[in-house]
PDB file of C-alpha atoms in Angstrom:
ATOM      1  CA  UNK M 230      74.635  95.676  74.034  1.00  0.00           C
ATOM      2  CA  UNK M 231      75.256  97.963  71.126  1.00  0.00           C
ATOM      3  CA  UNK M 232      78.141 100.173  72.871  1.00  0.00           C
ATOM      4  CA  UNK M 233      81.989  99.673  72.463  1.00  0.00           C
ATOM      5  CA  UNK M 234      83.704  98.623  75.508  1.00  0.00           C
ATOM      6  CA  UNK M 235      86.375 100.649  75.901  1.00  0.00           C
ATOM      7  CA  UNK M 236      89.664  99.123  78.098  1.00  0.00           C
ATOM      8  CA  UNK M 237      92.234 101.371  78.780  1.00  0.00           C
ATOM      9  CA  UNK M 238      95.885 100.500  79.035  1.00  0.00           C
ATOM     10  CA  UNK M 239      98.714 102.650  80.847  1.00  0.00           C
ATOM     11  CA  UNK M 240     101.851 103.011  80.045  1.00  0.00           C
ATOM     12  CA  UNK M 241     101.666  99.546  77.286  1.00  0.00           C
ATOM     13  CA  UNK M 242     105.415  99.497  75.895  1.00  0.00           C
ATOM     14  CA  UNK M 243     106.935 100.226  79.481  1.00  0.00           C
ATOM     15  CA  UNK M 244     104.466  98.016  81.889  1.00  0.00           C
ATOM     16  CA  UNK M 245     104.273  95.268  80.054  1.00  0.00           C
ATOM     17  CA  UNK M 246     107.655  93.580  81.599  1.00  0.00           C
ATOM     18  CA  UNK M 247     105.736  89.862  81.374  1.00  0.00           C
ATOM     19  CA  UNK M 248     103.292  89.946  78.896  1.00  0.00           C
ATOM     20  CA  UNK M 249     100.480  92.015  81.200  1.00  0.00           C
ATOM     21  CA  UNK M 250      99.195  93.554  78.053  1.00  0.00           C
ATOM     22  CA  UNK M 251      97.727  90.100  77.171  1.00  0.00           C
ATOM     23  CA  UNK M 252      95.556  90.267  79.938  1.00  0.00           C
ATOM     24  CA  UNK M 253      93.285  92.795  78.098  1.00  0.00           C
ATOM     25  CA  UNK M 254      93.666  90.879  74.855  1.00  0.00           C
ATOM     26  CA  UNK M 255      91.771  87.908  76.925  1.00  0.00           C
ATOM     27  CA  UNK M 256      88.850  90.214  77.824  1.00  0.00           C
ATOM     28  CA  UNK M 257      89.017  91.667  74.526  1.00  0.00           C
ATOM     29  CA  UNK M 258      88.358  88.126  72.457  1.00  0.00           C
ATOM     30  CA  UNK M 259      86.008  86.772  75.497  1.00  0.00           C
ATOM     31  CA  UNK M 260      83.994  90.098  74.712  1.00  0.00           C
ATOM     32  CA  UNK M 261      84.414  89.991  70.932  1.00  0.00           C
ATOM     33  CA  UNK M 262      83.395  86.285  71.414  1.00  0.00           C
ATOM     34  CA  UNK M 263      80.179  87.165  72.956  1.00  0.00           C
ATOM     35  CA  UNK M 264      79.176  89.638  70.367  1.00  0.00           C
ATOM     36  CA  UNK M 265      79.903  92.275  72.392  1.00  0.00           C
ATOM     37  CA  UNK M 266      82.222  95.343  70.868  1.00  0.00           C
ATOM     38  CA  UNK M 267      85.565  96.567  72.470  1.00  0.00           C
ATOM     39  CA  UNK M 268      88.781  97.689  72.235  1.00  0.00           C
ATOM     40  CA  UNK M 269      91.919  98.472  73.627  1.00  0.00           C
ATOM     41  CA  UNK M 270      93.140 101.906  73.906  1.00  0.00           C
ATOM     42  CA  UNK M 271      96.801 102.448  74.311  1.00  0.00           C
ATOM     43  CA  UNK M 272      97.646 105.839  76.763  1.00  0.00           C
ATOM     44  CA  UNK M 273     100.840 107.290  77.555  1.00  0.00           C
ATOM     45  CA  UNK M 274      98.933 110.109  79.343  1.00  0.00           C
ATOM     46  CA  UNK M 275      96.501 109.142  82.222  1.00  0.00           C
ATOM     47  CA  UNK M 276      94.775 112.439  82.586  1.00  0.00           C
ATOM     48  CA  UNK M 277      91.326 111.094  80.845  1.00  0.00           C
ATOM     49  CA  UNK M 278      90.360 107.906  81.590  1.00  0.00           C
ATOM     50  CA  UNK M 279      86.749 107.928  80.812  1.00  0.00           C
ATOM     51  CA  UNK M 280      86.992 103.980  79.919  1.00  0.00           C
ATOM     52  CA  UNK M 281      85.235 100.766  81.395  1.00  0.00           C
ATOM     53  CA  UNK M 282      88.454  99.353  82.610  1.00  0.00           C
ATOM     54  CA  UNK M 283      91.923 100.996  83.416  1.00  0.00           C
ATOM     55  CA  UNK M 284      94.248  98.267  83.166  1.00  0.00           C
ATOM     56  CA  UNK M 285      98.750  98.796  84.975  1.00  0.00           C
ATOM     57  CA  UNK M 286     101.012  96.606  84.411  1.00  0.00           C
ATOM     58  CA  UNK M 287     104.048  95.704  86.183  1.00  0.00           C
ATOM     59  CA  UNK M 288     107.398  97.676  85.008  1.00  0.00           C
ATOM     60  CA  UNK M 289     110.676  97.790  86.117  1.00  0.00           C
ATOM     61  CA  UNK M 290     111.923 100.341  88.989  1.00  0.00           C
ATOM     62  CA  UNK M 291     113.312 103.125  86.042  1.00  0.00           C
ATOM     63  CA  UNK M 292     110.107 102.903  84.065  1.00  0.00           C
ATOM     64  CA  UNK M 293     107.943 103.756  87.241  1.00  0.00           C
ATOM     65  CA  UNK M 294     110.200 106.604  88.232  1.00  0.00           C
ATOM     66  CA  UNK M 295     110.192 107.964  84.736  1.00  0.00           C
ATOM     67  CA  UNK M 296     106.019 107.220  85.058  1.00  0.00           C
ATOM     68  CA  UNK M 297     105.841 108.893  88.294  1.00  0.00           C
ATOM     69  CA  UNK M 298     107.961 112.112  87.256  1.00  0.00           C
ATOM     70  CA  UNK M 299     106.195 113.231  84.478  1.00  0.00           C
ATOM     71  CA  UNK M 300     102.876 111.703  85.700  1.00  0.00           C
ATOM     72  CA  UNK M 301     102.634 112.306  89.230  1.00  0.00           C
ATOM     73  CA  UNK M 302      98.655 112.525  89.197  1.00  0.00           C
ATOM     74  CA  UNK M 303      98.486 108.850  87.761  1.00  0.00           C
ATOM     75  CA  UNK M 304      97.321 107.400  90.924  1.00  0.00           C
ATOM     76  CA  UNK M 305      94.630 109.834  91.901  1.00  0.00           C
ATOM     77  CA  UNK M 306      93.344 109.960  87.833  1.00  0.00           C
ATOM     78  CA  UNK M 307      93.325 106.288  88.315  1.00  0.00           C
ATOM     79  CA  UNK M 308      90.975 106.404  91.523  1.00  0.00           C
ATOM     80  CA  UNK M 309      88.911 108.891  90.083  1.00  0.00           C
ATOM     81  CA  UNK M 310      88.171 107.199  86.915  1.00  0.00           C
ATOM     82  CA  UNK M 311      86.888 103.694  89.606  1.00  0.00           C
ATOM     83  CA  UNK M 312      85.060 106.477  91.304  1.00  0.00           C
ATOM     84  CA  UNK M 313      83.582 107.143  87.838  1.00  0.00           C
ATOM     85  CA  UNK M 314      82.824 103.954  87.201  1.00  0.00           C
ATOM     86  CA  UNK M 315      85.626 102.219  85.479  1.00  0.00           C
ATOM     87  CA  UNK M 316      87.157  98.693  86.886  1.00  0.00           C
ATOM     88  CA  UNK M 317      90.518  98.820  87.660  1.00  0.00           C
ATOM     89  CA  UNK M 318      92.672  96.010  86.739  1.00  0.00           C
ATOM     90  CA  UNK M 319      96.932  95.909  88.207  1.00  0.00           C
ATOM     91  CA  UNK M 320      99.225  93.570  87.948  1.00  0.00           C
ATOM     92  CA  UNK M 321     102.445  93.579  90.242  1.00  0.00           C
ATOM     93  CA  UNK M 322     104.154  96.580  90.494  1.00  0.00           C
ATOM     94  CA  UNK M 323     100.978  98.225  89.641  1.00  0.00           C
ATOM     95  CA  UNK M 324      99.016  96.754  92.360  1.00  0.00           C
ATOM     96  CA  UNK M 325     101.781  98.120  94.485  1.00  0.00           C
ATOM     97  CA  UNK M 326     101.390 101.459  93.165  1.00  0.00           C
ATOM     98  CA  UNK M 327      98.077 101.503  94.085  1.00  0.00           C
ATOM     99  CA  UNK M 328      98.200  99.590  97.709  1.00  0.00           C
ATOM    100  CA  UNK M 329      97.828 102.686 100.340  1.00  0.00           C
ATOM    101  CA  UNK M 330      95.479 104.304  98.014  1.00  0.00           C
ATOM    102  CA  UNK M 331      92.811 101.158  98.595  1.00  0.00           C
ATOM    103  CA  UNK M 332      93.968 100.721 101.951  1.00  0.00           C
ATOM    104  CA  UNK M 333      96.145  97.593 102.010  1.00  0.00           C
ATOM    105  CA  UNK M 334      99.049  97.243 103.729  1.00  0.00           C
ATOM    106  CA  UNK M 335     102.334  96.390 102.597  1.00  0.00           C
ATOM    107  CA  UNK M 336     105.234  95.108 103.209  1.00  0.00           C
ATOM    108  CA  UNK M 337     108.879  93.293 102.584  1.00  0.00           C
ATOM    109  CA  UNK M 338     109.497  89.732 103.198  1.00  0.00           C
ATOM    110  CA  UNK M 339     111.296  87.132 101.500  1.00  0.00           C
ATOM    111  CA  UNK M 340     111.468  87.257  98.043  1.00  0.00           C
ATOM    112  CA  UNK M 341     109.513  84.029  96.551  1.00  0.00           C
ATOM    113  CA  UNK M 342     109.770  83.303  92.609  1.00  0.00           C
ATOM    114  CA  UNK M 343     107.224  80.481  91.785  1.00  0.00           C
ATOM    115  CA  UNK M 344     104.268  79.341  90.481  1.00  0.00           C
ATOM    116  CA  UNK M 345     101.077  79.646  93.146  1.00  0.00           C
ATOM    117  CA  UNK M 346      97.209  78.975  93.626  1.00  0.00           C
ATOM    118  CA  UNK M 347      95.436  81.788  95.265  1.00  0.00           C
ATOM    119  CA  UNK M 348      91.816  80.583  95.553  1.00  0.00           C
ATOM    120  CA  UNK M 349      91.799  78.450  92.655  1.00  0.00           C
ATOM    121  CA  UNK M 350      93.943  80.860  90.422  1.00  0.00           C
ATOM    122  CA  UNK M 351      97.226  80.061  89.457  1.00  0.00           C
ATOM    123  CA  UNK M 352      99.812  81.998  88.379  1.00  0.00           C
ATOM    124  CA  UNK M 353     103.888  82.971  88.725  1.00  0.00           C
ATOM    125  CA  UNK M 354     104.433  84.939  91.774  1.00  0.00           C
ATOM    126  CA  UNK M 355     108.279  87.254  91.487  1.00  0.00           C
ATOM    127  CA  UNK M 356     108.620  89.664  94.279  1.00  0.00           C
ATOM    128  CA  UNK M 357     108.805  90.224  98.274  1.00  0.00           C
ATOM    129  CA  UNK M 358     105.913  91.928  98.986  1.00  0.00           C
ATOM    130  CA  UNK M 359     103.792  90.977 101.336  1.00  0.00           C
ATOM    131  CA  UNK M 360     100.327  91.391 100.345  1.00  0.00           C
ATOM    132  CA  UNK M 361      97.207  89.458  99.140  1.00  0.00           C
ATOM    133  CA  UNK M 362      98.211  88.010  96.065  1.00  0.00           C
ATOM    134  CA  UNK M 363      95.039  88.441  94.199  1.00  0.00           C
ATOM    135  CA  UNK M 364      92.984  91.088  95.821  1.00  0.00           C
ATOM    136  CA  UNK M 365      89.400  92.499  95.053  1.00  0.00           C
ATOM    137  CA  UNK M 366      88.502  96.025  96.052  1.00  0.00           C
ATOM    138  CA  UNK M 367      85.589  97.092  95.291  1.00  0.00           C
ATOM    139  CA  UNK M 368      85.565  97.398  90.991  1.00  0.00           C
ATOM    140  CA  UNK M 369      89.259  96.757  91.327  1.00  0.00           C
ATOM    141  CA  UNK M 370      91.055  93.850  91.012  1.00  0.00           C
ATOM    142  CA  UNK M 371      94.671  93.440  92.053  1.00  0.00           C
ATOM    143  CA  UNK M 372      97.278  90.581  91.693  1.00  0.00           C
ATOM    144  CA  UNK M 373     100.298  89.945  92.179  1.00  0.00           C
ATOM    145  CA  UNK M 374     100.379  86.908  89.657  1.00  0.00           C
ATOM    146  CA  UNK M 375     102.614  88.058  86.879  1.00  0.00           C
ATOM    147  CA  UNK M 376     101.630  88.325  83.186  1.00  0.00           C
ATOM    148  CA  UNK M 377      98.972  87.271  81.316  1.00  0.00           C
ATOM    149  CA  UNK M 378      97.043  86.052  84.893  1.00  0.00           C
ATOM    150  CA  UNK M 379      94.117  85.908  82.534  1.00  0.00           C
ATOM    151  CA  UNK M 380      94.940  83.455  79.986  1.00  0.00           C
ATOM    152  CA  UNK M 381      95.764  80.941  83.083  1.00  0.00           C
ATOM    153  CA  UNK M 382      92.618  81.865  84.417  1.00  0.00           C
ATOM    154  CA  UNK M 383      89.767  82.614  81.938  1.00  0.00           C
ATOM    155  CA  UNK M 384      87.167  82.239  84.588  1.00  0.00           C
ATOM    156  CA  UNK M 385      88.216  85.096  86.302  1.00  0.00           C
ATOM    157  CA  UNK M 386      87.888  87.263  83.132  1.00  0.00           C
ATOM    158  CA  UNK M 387      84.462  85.570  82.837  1.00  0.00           C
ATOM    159  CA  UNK M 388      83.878  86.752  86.040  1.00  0.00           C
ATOM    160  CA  UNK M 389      85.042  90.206  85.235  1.00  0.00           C
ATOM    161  CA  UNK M 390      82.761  90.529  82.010  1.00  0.00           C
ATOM    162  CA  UNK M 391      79.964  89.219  84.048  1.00  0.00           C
ATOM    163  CA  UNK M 392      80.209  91.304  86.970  1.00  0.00           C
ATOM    164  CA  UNK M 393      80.334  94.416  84.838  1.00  0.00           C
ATOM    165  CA  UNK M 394      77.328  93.640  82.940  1.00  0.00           C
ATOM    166  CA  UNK M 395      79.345  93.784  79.610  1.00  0.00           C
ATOM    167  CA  UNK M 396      77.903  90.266  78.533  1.00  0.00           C
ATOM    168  CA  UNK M 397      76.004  87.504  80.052  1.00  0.00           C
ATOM    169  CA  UNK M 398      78.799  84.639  80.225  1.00  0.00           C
ATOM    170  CA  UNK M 399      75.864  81.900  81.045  1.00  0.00           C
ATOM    171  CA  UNK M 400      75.152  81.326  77.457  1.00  0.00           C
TER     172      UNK M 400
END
């Protein structure tokens, strides 16, 4: 593959509140790994997101209503650009923010803070939501599983890279 891979991050210095952002570093040295080119492009504006991946992460309650006043197109620019062909990738409070939009339900339970195995994943669960903690839609994935879910789990970046056709992981 001689094009750049091109993963998109929203919003890096104020959805980032446990390391999210390393997710995409993961996919970026399994890629680079590979011989396959990428990179990560920070975006504080989410009105083009011609990229392979769109990648929210989880931010405090002030940073999304900041987000969502000056921003409040970011979910539909983020469906359009999966519609588009991009994979989308949320963790936590971005998950949340996209819920309705790929038709899960939500809602509030007790709040659980610990470490968890969702189909072989692991990963530290903070919240009271009640939804699928790791959740495929489509080309979207969406966890619950705080930070960098990724470097826990580098089969499921694997399966990512794979899935997109971005490298062949078998060899």
């Amino acid at each position: 593959m001689s094009r750049t891979i091109r993963l998109a991050t929203l919003f890096p210095s104020d959805l980032d509140l446990n390391g999210d952002q390393a997710n995409l570093l993961v996919l970026l040295k399994r890629l680079e790994y590979r011989g396959v080119k990428a990179e990560i492009v920070e975006l504080n504006d989410p009105s083009n997101l011609d990229f392979d991946l769109v990648f929210l992460g989880h931010g405090s309650m002030a940073a999304w209503a900041e987000i969502d006043k000056k921003h409040p197109d970011l979910v539909a620019n983020v469906l359009s650009a999966q519609a588009n062909g991009a994979f989308v990738f949320a963790v936590n409070s971005g998950y949340l923010k996209l819920a309705a939009d790929f038709g899960i339900q939500r809602s509030t339970g007790t709040h659980r803070s610990e470490f968890v195995e969702v189909d072989g994943k692991v990963g530290y669960l903070n919240s009271n939501a009640e939804v699928d903690l790791l959740s495929y839609s489509g080309t979207a994935l969406l966890t619950m599983l705080h930070g960098p879910v990724l470097v826990k789990n580098p089969e499921l970046a694997d399966s990512i890279i794979q899935d997109r056709g971005w490298a062949d992981i078998s060899t």
